Coordinates of C-alpha atoms in Angstrom, one line a residue:
M1 CA -0.1 0.1 0.1
K2 CA 2.8 2.3 0.9
S3 CA 4.4 2.0 -2.3
G4 CA 1.4 2.7 -4.4
F5 CA 0.6 5.7 -2.2
N6 CA 4.0 7.0 -3.1
V7 CA 3.7 6.4 -6.8
K8 CA 0.5 8.2 -6.7
L9 CA 1.9 11.0 -4.9
V10 CA 4.7 11.5 -7.3
G11 CA 2.4 11.4 -10.1
L12 CA 0.4 14.0 -8.3
V13 CA 3.3 16.4 -7.8
M14 CA 4.6 16.1 -11.6
L15 CA 1.0 16.8 -12.9
F16 CA 0.8 19.8 -10.7
L17 CA 4.2 21.2 -11.7
F18 CA 3.2 20.5 -15.3
F19 CA -0.2 22.6 -14.7
L20 CA 1.9 25.4 -12.9
T21 CA 4.3 25.4 -15.9
A22 CA 1.8 25.4 -18.5
L23 CA -0.4 28.1 -16.8
G24 CA 2.4 30.6 -16.5
A25 CA 3.3 29.9 -20.3
G26 CA -0.3 30.5 -21.3
M27 CA -0.7 33.8 -19.4
P28 CA -1.5 36.9 -21.8
G29 CA 0.8 39.8 -21.6
A30 CA 4.4 38.2 -21.8
A31 CA 5.9 39.5 -25.3
P32 CA 8.2 37.3 -27.2
C33 CA 11.6 37.7 -26.3
S34 CA 14.9 36.5 -27.8
V35 CA 17.0 34.0 -26.0
S36 CA 20.3 32.4 -26.3
P37 CA 20.6 28.8 -28.1
D38 CA 21.0 25.9 -25.8
Q39 CA 24.3 24.8 -26.3
G40 CA 23.8 21.1 -25.9
V41 CA 21.2 21.2 -28.7
K42 CA 23.6 23.4 -30.6
Q43 CA 26.2 20.6 -30.4
D44 CA 24.0 17.8 -31.3
L45 CA 22.7 19.7 -34.5
N46 CA 26.3 20.6 -35.4
S47 CA 27.4 17.1 -35.0
V48 CA 25.1 15.5 -37.9
F49 CA 26.9 18.2 -40.2
E50 CA 30.4 17.2 -38.8
S51 CA 29.9 13.5 -38.7
P52 CA 27.0 12.2 -40.9
I53 CA 25.5 8.8 -40.0
E54 CA 23.7 6.4 -42.1
V55 CA 19.9 6.1 -41.7
S56 CA 17.2 3.8 -43.3
G57 CA 13.7 2.8 -43.1
Y58 CA 11.9 6.4 -43.5
P59 CA 9.1 7.1 -45.9
Y60 CA 10.2 8.7 -49.1
Q61 CA 13.7 8.4 -48.1
E62 CA 15.1 8.0 -51.9
E63 CA 13.4 11.5 -52.4
F64 CA 15.0 12.9 -49.2
A65 CA 18.3 11.5 -49.9
K66 CA 18.4 12.9 -53.5
A67 CA 17.4 16.4 -52.0
A68 CA 19.7 16.5 -49.1
A69 CA 22.7 15.6 -51.6
R70 CA 21.4 17.9 -54.1
Y71 CA 21.3 21.1 -51.6
G72 CA 24.2 19.8 -49.4
L73 CA 22.6 19.0 -46.2
P74 CA 22.9 15.9 -43.9
L75 CA 20.0 13.3 -44.3
P76 CA 19.1 13.0 -40.7
F77 CA 18.9 16.8 -40.3
V78 CA 16.2 17.1 -43.1
L79 CA 14.4 13.8 -41.8
A80 CA 14.2 15.4 -38.4
V81 CA 12.1 18.6 -39.8
A82 CA 9.9 16.3 -42.0
R83 CA 9.2 13.8 -39.0
G84 CA 8.6 17.0 -36.5
E85 CA 6.3 18.7 -39.1
S86 CA 4.1 16.4 -40.5
F87 CA 5.2 12.9 -39.4
F88 CA 5.9 12.4 -43.3
D89 CA 2.2 12.8 -44.3
P90 CA 2.3 14.1 -47.8
E91 CA -1.4 15.4 -47.5
A92 CA -0.9 17.7 -44.2
R93 CA -2.2 20.9 -44.2
S94 CA -2.0 23.6 -41.6
A95 CA -4.7 26.0 -40.4
K96 CA -2.3 28.8 -41.7
G97 CA -2.0 27.1 -45.3
A98 CA 1.1 25.3 -44.9
L99 CA 1.0 22.2 -47.0
G100 CA 2.5 18.7 -47.3
I101 CA 5.5 16.8 -45.5
M102 CA 7.7 19.8 -45.1
Q103 CA 4.7 22.1 -44.3
I104 CA 5.6 24.6 -47.2
M105 CA 3.5 27.9 -47.5
P106 CA 2.3 28.6 -51.0
K107 CA 4.1 31.9 -51.0
T108 CA 7.5 30.2 -50.5
A109 CA 6.6 27.6 -53.1
G110 CA 6.1 30.4 -55.6
D111 CA 9.6 32.0 -54.4
Y112 CA 11.0 28.7 -55.7
G113 CA 9.1 28.7 -59.1
V114 CA 6.6 25.9 -57.7
E115 CA 2.8 26.2 -58.2
P116 CA 0.8 25.6 -54.6
D117 CA -1.1 22.7 -56.3
L118 CA 2.2 20.8 -56.6
L119 CA 3.1 21.0 -52.9
L120 CA 1.0 17.7 -52.0
N121 CA 3.4 15.9 -54.6
P122 CA 6.0 14.6 -52.0
A123 CA 9.1 14.8 -54.4
T124 CA 8.1 18.5 -55.2
N125 CA 7.4 19.4 -51.5
I126 CA 10.5 17.6 -50.3
D127 CA 12.7 19.4 -52.8
V128 CA 11.3 22.8 -52.1
G129 CA 11.5 22.2 -48.3
V130 CA 15.4 20.9 -48.5
H131 CA 16.1 23.8 -50.7
L132 CA 14.8 26.3 -48.4
L133 CA 16.6 24.6 -45.3
S134 CA 19.7 24.9 -47.4
D135 CA 19.6 28.5 -48.6
L136 CA 18.7 29.2 -44.8
H137 CA 22.0 27.5 -43.7
K138 CA 24.0 29.1 -46.2
K139 CA 22.9 32.6 -44.8
F140 CA 23.3 31.5 -41.3
K141 CA 25.9 29.1 -41.3
D142 CA 24.4 27.5 -38.2
P143 CA 22.1 24.4 -38.0
Y144 CA 20.3 26.0 -34.8
L145 CA 19.6 29.3 -36.6
T146 CA 18.7 27.5 -39.6
L147 CA 16.0 25.7 -37.9
A148 CA 14.8 28.9 -36.1
A149 CA 14.5 30.7 -39.6
Y150 CA 12.6 27.7 -41.0
Y151 CA 9.8 28.1 -38.7
C152 CA 9.8 32.0 -37.9
G153 CA 11.5 33.6 -41.1
P154 CA 14.8 35.0 -41.2
G155 CA 13.4 37.9 -38.9
G156 CA 13.1 35.5 -36.0
V157 CA 16.9 35.5 -36.0
E158 CA 19.5 37.9 -34.5
K159 CA 22.3 36.9 -36.9
D160 CA 25.0 39.0 -35.1
S161 CA 24.0 38.0 -31.3
G162 CA 22.9 34.6 -32.5
N163 CA 19.8 34.9 -30.4
V164 CA 16.7 33.7 -31.5
G165 CA 12.7 34.5 -30.6
K166 CA 11.3 32.3 -27.8
N167 CA 8.9 30.6 -30.0
C168 CA 11.5 30.0 -32.6
D169 CA 13.7 28.2 -29.8
E170 CA 11.0 26.0 -28.7
Y171 CA 10.6 24.9 -32.3
V172 CA 14.3 24.0 -32.5
R173 CA 14.2 22.3 -29.3
Y174 CA 11.1 20.4 -30.7
I175 CA 12.9 19.2 -34.1
H176 CA 16.0 18.4 -31.9
S177 CA 13.9 15.9 -30.1
H178 CA 13.1 14.1 -33.5
L179 CA 16.6 14.2 -34.6
K180 CA 17.7 12.6 -31.3
T181 CA 15.1 9.8 -32.0
I182 CA 16.6 9.2 -35.7
V183 CA 20.2 9.4 -34.4
A184 CA 19.6 7.1 -31.6
D185 CA 17.8 4.5 -34.0
A186 CA 20.6 4.6 -36.5
K187 CA 23.0 3.7 -33.9
N188 CA 21.0 1.0 -32.3
G189 CA 20.0 -0.3 -35.7
N190 CA 16.5 0.1 -35.2
V191 CA 14.1 0.8 -38.4
M192 CA 11.0 2.3 -36.6
E193 CA 9.0 4.3 -39.3
Q194 CA 7.3 0.9 -40.3
K195 CA 4.1 0.3 -42.2
G196 CA 1.3 -0.4 -40.0
L197 CA 2.9 1.3 -36.9
K198 CA 0.1 3.3 -35.0
R199 CA 0.2 6.0 -32.6
F200 CA -2.1 7.0 -29.6
V201 CA -1.9 10.1 -27.6
L202 CA -1.2 9.8 -24.0
A203 CA -1.3 13.5 -23.0
S204 CA -1.0 16.9 -24.3
F205 CA 0.8 19.9 -23.2
D206 CA 0.9 23.7 -24.0
N207 CA 4.6 23.7 -24.4
F208 CA 7.4 21.7 -25.4
L209 CA 9.2 21.7 -21.9
D210 CA 6.1 20.2 -20.1
C211 CA 6.0 17.6 -22.8
R212 CA 9.6 16.5 -22.6
N213 CA 9.6 16.2 -18.8
F214 CA 6.4 14.0 -19.0
I215 CA 7.9 11.8 -21.5
Q216 CA 11.0 11.6 -19.2
F217 CA 8.8 10.9 -16.2
I218 CA 7.0 7.8 -18.1
E219 CA 10.4 6.6 -19.4
D220 CA 11.7 6.5 -15.6
R221 CA 9.0 4.2 -14.8
I222 CA 8.5 2.0 -17.7
D223 CA 11.1 0.5 -20.1
G224 CA 10.6 -0.4 -23.8
L225 CA 7.9 2.3 -24.7
R226 CA 8.3 4.2 -27.9
L227 CA 7.4 7.9 -27.0
D228 CA 7.4 10.7 -29.4
S229 CA 6.5 14.2 -29.2
F230 CA 4.2 15.8 -31.9
R231 CA 3.2 19.5 -32.3
K232 CA -0.4 19.6 -33.2
E233 CA -2.5 23.1 -34.3
V234 CA -5.4 23.8 -32.0
P235 CA -8.0 26.3 -33.5
Y236 CA -9.6 28.8 -31.6
N237 CA -12.1 31.4 -32.9
D238 CA -9.8 34.2 -34.2
Y239 CA -6.3 32.4 -33.8
V240 CA -4.4 29.1 -33.7
R241 CA -2.2 27.8 -30.9
Y242 CA -0.1 24.6 -30.7
Q243 CA -0.2 21.8 -28.3
Y244 CA 2.6 19.2 -27.8
Q245 CA 1.2 15.6 -27.8
V246 CA 3.0 12.9 -26.0
L247 CA 2.5 9.8 -28.6
V248 CA 3.0 6.2 -28.0
S249 CA 3.6 3.6 -30.9
Y250 CA 1.6 0.3 -30.9
R251 CA 0.8 -2.6 -33.5
N252 CA -2.6 -3.6 -32.4
R253 CA -5.3 -3.0 -29.9
G254 CA -4.0 -5.7 -27.6
E255 CA -1.0 -4.0 -27.4
K256 CA -2.4 -0.5 -26.7
Q257 CA -4.4 -2.1 -23.8
R258 CA -1.5 -3.4 -22.3
I259 CA 0.5 -0.3 -22.5
C260 CA -2.2 1.8 -21.0
A261 CA -2.6 -0.8 -18.0
Q262 CA 1.1 -0.6 -17.5
V263 CA 0.9 3.1 -17.4
Q264 CA -1.8 3.2 -14.9
E265 CA 0.1 0.6 -12.7
R266 CA 3.4 2.5 -12.7
T267 CA 2.0 6.2 -12.4
G268 CA -1.5 5.6 -10.4
F269 CA -3.4 7.5 -13.1
A270 CA -5.4 6.3 -16.1
F271 CA -3.8 8.8 -18.8
C272 CA -5.3 6.8 -21.8
S273 CA -8.5 4.9 -22.5
M274 CA -8.1 1.2 -22.9

């Protein structure tokens, strides 16, 4: 009984802390500010440029590999962007009008001489997205700033100081989490982007820090789960905000039920429906 009580107490404390952080992040009146890049994230991003790794098993990998080679970027870097933007969904559409695997805005496509209706073609979308990343990398000569500019535009980056807008920085950290998954899978010989692999939402948070901390909270208690984060649009009446979903991979209903039961047993809370 005591150990069960302790598990529930820890869970309550973690959820309370998540709530406080999310509440503070969502309060109005806090103007966006620039922040310095996280040096650990920066080092990881630089490392894939300095020491490229072999990856395999990703959707549209041939198209990604061709574009990465054509525009001089490491394949894992561009895969991380695609994974974070759409989980490789060629039909993804955002409320703001971004389209396809790399979530390209029609105006951006026009800058590269591509008609918007072609952005739902995977090869075309990938080519435009990787071309844009390459141009930004040539401009900023820094993978961290490149990702920030991909999301916020060049105006979100202070080239002289190397600082980026707070929202831009959160995006970089989010894409970095996908890069870490890609690199870890390559080193472990895993091919995880398999056909038939499903994902369900375990929890959602209003900022990436809470999402990342929750994933760590679950990983500390349960081995062997495949956890991911995904940034999802949540439309409101006159604006769109983002939530970060904690996703769990599974293959069939029985496996999902086992995962949900295990999460409830180890944390004391029923985060998902069985």
